[in-house]
Tab-separated table of C-alpha atoms and ligand atoms in Angstrom:
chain	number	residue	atom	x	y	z
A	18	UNK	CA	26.209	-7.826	3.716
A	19	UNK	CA	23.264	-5.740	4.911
A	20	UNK	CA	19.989	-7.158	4.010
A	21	UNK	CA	18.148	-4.237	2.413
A	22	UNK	CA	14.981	-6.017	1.987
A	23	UNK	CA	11.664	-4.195	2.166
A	24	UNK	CA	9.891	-6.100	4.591
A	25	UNK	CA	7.414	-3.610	6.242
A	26	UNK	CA	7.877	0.203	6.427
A	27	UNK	CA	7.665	0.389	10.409
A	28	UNK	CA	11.174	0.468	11.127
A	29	UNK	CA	11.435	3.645	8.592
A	30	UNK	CA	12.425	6.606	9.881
A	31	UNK	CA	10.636	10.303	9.681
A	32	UNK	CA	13.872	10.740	7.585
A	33	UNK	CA	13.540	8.394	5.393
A	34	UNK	CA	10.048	8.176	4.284
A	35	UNK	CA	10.821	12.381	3.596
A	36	UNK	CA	14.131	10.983	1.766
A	37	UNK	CA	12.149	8.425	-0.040
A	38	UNK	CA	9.546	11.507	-1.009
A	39	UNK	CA	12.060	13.694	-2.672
A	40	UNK	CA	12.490	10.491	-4.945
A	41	UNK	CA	9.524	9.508	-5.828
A	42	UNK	CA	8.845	13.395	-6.563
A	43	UNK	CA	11.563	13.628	-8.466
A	44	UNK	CA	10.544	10.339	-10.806
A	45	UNK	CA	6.621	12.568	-10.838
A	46	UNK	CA	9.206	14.970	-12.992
A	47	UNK	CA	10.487	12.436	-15.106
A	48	UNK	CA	10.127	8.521	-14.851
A	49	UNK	CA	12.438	7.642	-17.475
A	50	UNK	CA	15.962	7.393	-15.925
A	51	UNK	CA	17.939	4.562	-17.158
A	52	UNK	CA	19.624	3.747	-13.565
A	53	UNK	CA	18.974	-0.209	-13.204
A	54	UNK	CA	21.061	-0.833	-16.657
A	55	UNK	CA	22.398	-4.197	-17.279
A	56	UNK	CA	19.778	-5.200	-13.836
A	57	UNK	CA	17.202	-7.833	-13.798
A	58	UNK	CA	14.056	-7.459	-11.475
A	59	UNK	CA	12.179	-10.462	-10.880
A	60	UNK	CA	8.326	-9.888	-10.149
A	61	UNK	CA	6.371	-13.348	-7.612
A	62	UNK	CA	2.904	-12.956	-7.829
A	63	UNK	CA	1.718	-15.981	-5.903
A	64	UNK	CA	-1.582	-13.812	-5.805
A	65	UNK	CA	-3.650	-11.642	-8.247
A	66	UNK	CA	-2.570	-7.877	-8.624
A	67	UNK	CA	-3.163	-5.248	-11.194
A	68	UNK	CA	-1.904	-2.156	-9.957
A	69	UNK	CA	1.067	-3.384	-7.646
A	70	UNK	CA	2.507	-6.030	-10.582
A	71	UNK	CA	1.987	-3.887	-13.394
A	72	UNK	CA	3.480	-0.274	-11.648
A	73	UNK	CA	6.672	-2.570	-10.266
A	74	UNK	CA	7.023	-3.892	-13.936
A	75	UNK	CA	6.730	-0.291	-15.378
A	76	UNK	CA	9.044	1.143	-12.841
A	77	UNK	CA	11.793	-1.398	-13.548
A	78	UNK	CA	11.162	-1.025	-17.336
A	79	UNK	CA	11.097	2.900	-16.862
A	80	UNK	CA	14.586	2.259	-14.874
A	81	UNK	CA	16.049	0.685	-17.699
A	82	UNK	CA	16.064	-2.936	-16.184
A	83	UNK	CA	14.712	-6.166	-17.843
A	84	UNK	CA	11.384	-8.132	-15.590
A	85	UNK	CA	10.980	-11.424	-15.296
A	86	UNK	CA	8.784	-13.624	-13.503
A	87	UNK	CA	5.086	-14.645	-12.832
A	88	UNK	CA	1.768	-13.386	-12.389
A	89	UNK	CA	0.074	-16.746	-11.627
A	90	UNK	CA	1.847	-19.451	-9.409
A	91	UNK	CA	-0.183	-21.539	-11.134
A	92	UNK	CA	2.444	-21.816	-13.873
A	93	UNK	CA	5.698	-22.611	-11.594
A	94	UNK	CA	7.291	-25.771	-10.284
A	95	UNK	CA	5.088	-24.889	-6.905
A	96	UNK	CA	2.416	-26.986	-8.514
A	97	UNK	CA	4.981	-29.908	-8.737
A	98	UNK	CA	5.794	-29.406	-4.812
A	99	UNK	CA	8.898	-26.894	-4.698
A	100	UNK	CA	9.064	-25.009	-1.690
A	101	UNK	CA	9.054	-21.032	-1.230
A	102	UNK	CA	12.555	-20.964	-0.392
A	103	UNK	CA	13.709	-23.365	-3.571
A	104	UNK	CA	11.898	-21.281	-5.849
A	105	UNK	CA	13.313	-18.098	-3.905
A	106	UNK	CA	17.264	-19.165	-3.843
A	107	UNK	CA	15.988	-20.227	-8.177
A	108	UNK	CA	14.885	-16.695	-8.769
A	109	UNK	CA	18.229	-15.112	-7.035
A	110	UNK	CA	19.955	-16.903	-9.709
A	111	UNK	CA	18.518	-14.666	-12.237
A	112	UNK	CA	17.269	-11.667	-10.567
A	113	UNK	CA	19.011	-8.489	-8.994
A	114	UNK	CA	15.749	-8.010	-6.795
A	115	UNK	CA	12.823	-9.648	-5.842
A	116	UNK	CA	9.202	-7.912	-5.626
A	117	UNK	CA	7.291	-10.967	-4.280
A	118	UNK	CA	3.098	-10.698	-3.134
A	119	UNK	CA	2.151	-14.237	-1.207
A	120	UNK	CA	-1.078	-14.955	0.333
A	121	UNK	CA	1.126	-16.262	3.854
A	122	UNK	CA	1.533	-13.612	6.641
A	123	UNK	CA	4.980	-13.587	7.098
A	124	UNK	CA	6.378	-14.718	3.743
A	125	UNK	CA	8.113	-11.625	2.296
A	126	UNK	CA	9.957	-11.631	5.961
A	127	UNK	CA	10.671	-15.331	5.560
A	128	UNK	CA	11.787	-14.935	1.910
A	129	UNK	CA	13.839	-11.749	2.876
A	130	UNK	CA	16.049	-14.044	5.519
A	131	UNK	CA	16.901	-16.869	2.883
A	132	UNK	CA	17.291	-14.563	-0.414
A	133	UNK	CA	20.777	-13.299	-1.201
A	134	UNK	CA	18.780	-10.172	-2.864
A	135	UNK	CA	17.179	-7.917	-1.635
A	136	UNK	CA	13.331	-8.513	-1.479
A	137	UNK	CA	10.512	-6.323	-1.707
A	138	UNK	CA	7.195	-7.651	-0.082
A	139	UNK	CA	4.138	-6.722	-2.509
A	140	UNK	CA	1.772	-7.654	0.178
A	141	UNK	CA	1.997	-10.465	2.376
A	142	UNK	CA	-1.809	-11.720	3.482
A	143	UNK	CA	-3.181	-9.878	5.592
A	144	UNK	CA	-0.233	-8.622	7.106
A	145	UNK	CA	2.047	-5.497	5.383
A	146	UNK	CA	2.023	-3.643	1.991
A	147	UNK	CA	4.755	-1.183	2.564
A	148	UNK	CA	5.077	-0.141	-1.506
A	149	UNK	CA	1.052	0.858	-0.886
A	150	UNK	CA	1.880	2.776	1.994
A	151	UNK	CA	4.336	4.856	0.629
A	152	UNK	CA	2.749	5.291	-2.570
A	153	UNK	CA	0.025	6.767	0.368
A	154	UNK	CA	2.196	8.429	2.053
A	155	UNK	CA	3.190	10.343	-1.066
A	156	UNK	CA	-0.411	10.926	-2.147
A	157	UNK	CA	-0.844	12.408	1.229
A	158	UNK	CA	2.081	14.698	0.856
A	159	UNK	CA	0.837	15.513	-2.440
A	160	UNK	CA	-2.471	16.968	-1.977
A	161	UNK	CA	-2.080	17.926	1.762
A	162	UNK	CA	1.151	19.942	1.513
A	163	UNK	CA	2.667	17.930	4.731
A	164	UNK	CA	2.070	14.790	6.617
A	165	UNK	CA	1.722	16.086	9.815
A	166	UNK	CA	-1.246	16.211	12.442
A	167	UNK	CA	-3.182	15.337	10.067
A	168	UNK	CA	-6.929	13.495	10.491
A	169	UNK	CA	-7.226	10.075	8.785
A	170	UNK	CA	-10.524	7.921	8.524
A	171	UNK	CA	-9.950	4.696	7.594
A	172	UNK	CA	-12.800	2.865	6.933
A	173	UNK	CA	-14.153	-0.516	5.499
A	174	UNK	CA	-12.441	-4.034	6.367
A	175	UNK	CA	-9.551	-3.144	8.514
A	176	UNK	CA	-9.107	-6.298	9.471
A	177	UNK	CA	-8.020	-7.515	6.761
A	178	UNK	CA	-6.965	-4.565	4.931
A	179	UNK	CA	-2.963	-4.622	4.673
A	180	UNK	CA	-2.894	-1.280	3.347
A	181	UNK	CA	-4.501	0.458	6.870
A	182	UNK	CA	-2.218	-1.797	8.561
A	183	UNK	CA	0.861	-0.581	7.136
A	184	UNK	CA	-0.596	2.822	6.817
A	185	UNK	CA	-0.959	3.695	10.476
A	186	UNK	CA	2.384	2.271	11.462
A	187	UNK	CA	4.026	4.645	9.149
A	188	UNK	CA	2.179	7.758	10.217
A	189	UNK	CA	3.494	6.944	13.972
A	190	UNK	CA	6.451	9.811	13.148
A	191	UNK	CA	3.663	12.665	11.986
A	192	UNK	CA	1.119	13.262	14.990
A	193	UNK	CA	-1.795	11.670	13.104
A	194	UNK	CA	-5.223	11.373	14.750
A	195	UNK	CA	-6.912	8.299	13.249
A	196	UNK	CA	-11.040	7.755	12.828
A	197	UNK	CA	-11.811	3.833	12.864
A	198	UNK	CA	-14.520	3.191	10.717
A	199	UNK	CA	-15.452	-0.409	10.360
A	200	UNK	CA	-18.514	-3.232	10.951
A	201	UNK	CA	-17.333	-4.865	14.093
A	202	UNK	CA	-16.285	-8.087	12.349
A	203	UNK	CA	-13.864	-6.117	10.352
A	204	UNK	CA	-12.570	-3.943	13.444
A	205	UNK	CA	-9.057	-2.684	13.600
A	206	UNK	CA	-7.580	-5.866	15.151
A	207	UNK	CA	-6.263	-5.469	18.402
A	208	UNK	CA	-2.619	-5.651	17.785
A	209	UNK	CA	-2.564	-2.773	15.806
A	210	UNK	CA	-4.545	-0.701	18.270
A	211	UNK	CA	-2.158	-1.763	20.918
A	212	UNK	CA	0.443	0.020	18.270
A	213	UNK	CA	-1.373	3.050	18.285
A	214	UNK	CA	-1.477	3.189	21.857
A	215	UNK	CA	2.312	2.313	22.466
A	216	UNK	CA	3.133	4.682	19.982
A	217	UNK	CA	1.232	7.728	20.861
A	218	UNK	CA	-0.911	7.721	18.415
A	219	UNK	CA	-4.683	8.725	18.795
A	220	UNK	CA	-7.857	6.653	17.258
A	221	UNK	CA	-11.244	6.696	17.493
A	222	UNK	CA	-13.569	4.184	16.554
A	223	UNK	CA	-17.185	4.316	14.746
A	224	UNK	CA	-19.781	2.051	13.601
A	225	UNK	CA	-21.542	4.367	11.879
A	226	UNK	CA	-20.349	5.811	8.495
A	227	UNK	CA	-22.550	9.298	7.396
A	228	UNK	CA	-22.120	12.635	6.744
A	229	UNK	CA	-21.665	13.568	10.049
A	230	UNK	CA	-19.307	11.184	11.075
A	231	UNK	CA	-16.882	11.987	8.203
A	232	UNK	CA	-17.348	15.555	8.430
A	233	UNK	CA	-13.588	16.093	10.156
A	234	UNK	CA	-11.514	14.172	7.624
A	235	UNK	CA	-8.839	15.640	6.034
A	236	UNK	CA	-8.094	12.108	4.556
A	237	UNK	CA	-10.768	9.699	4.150
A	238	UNK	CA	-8.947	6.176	3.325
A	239	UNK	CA	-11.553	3.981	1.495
A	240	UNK	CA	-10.808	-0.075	1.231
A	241	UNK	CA	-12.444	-3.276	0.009
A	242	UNK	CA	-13.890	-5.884	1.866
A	243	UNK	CA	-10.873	-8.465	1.478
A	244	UNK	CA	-13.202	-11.585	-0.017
A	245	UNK	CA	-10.506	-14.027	-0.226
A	246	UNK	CA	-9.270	-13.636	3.578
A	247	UNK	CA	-12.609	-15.060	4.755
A	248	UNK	CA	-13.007	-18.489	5.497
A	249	UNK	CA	-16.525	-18.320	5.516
A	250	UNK	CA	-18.114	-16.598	2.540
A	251	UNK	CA	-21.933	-16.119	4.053
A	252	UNK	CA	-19.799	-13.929	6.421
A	253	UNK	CA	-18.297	-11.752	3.792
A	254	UNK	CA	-21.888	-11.558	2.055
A	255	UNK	CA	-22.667	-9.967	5.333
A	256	UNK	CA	-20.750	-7.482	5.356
A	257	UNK	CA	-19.367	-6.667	1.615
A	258	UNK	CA	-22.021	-4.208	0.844
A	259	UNK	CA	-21.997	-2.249	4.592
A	260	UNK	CA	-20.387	0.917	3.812
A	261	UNK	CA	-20.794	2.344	0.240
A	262	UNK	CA	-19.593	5.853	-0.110
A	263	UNK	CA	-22.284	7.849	-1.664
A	264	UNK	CA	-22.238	11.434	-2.937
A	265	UNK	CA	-24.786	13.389	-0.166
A	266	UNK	CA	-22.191	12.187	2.276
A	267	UNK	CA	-19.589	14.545	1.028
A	268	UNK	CA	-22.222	17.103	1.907
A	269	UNK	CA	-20.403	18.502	5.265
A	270	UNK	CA	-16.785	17.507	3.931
A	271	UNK	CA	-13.815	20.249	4.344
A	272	UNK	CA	-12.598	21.841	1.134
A	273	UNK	CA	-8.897	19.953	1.354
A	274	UNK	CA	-10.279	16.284	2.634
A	275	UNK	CA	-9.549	13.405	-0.192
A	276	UNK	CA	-10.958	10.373	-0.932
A	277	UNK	CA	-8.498	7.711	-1.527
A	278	UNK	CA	-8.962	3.966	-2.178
A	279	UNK	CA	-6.149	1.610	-2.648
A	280	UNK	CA	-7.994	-0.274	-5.319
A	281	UNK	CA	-9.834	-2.528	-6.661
A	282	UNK	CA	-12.931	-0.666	-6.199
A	283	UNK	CA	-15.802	-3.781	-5.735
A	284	UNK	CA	-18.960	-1.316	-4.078
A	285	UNK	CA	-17.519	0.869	-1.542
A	286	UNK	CA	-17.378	4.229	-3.524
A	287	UNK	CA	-20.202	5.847	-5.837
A	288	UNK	CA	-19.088	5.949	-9.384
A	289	UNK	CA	-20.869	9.683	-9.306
A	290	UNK	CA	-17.787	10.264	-6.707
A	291	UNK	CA	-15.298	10.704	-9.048
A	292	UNK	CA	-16.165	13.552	-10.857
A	293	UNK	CA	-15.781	15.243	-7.524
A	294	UNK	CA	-12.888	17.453	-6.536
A	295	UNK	CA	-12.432	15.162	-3.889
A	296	UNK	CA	-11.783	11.955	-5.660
A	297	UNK	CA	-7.723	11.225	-5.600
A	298	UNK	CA	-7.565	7.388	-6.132
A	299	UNK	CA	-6.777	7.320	-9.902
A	300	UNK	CA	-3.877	9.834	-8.968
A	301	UNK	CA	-2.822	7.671	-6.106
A	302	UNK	CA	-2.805	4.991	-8.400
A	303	UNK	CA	-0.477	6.188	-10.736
A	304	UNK	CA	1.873	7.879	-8.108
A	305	UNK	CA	2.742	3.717	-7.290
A	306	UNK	CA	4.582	4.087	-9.933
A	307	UNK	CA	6.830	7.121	-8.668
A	308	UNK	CA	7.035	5.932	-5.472
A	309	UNK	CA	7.846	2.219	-6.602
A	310	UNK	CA	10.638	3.291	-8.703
A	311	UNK	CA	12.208	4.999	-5.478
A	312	UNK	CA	11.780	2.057	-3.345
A	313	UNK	CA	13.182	-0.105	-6.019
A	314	UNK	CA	16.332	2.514	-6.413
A	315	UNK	CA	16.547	2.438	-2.573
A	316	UNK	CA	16.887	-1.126	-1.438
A	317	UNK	CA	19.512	-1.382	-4.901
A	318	UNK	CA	21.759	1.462	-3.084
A	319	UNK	CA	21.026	4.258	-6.013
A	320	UNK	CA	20.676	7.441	-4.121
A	321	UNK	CA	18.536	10.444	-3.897
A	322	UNK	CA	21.435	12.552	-5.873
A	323	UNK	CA	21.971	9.484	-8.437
A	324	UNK	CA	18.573	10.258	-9.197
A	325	UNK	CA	18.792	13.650	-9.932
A	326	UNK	CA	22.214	13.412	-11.981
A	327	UNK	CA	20.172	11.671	-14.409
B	427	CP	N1	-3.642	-1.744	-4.354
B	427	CP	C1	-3.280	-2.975	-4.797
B	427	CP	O1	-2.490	-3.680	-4.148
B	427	CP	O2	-3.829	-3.322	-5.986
B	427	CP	P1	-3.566	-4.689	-6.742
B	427	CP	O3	-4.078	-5.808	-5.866
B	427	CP	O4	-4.275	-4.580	-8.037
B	427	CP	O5	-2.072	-4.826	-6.919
C-alpha cells in the first residue's frame, strides 16, 4: 500500500503545495466539514506544543473525527521502557492517523517506515516541521498574492529552527531569494546551504539585524532561540536575547513586507509590533488550523473536490 506519511514537505511538488492551498483555503471558508466520520486521529506529543497539538486536535474535531492520545510522554508506558516503535504499532491499533512531535531527528521518518498508518511528523528535533511550513506557505500566499520570487529574511536561530529548515526547502519550486540573518553560532547549517545551492536557490547572509538590513523584505520570518536544543545553557544565555525586533526598525520597511513568527514568542519581537499593519503571526497562527485540516484530508486520500462537495 503506498505509505502516505508526511515526513518532510521536500519531495512536494509546485503542484501540490498549490493543490494543498486550494484546501486549506477552502477550510478558511468553512472549517466545519464532517469528512473524517467514524475516524480516529491519534495525537504523540513526546514534546511540549501549544499551537501544533491543539490546531491538529481542532482540525480533526472540526473534521468530524474523535483524538486520542498524549501531550506529555511522561504519562505512557515509555517511562516503563517501551520502545518508539511498540508504542507506534499500539497506537495503529486505535488510530486512523498518527500526528507524532519527538525530540529525535529522524523519528517521524523512522515511525513512518514501521506504522501501518499514515504518519504526520509534528516536528522532529531539529530536523523538519512540514505542517509549519505549509501553514507558512499559506500565510505567504495569503498576504502576498503569490509565492513566487519573492524576498524572505529569516532570522534568529536557524540552526536549530525546524521551521526555516523546512521553509526554504519548500520554496525551492518559487524563485525565492533568501536573507540569512543569524549570530554565527546559530548560522544556517551547512547542509541546508548546500540545498540552496544545489537547488538554485539564492541566500545571503548577515550578522547584523537593523533597519537597513531588513529594508528589502517582503517576508521577514522571525524565530526563537531553540533553548532546549542546546547542550550548554551559558551558550544559549549568549545568544537568546541577540536579535529583538523593535518598532524603529520597521522604519524603512516596504508597504506589503510581513512579520511572521512561528511561535512561541520568548524576546525576539516588540510587543508594540503588533499593533502594526505589519504584524501577521496571530493570523498565521490560526491559518495551522486550515492548512492542518488539508494535510490531514490529504495523507487520508479525501480530495480537493471531496472538500468542496461538503
Ligand atoms: N509553531 C509551533 O510549533 O508551536 P508549538 O510548539 O506551540 O506547537
Amino acid at each position: 500500500m503506498e505509505n502516505r506519511s508526511l515526513v518532510t514537505i521536500a519531495n512536494h511538488s509546485r503542484e501540490k503545495i498549490e493543490y494543498l492551498i486550494q484546501m486549506a483555503s477552502a477550510f478558511e471558508k468553512n472549517p466545519n466539514r464532517r469528512l473524517l466520520e467514524g475516524k480516529v486521529v491519534a495525537t504523540l506529543f513526546f514534546e511540549p506544543s501549544t499551537r501544533t497539538r491543539l490546531s491538529f486536535e481542532t482540525a480533526a474535531n472540526r473534521l468530524g473525527a474523535r483524538v486520542i492520545g498524549f501531550a506529555d510522554p511522561k504519562v505512557t508506558s515509555g517511562t516503563k521502557g517501551e520502545t518508539l516503535k511498540d508504542t507506534i504499532m499500539m497506537v495503529s491499533n486505535y488510530a486512523d492517523l498518527i500526528v507524532m512531535r519527538h525530540y529525535l531527528e529522524g523519528a517521524a521518518q523512522y515511525a513512518s517506515e514501521v506504522a501501518p498508518v499514515p504518519i504526520v511528523n509534528a516536528g522532529d528535533g531539529a530536523n523538519q516541521h512540514p505542517s509549519q511550513t505549509m501553514l507558512d506557505l499559506y500565510t505567504i500566499y495569503q498576504t502576498q498574492g503569490h509565492l513566487d520570487n519573492l524576498d524572505i529574511y529569516l532570522v534568529g536561530d536557524l540552526k536549530y529552527g525546524r521551521t526555516v529548515h523546512s521553509l526554504l526547502m519548500a520554496m525551492r519550486h518559487f524563485n525565492p531569494t533568501f536573507h540569512f540573518i543569524a549570530p554565527e553560532e546559530l548560522a544556517m547549517p551547512t547542509v541546508y546551504k548546500k540545498y540552496c545551492n544545489d537547488n538554485g536557490i539564492r541566500y545571503v547572509e548577515h550578522t547584523d539585524f537593523d533597519a537597513e538590513t531588513i529594508s528589502g523584505a517582503d517576508i521577514l520570518y522571525m524565530t526563537r532561540v531553540q533553548k532546549e536544543r542546546f547542550a550548554d545553557l551559558d551558550e544559549y544565555e549568549k545568544v537568546k536575547d541577540r536579535y529583538l525586533l523593535k518598532l524603529n526598525m520597521l522604519s524603512k520597511a516596504r508597504s506589503n513586507m510581513k512579520i511572521l513568527h512561528p511561535l512561541p514568542r520568548v524576546n525576539e519581537i516588540e510587543y508594540s509590533i503588533d499593533d502594526t499593519p505589519y504584524a501577521y503571526y496571530f493570523q498565521q497562527a490560526r491559518n495551522g488550523l486550515y492548512a492542518r485540516e488539508a494535510l490531514i484530508c490529504d495523507v487520508l486520500g479525501i480530495t480537493l473536490e471531496d472538500i468542496l462537495k461538503n
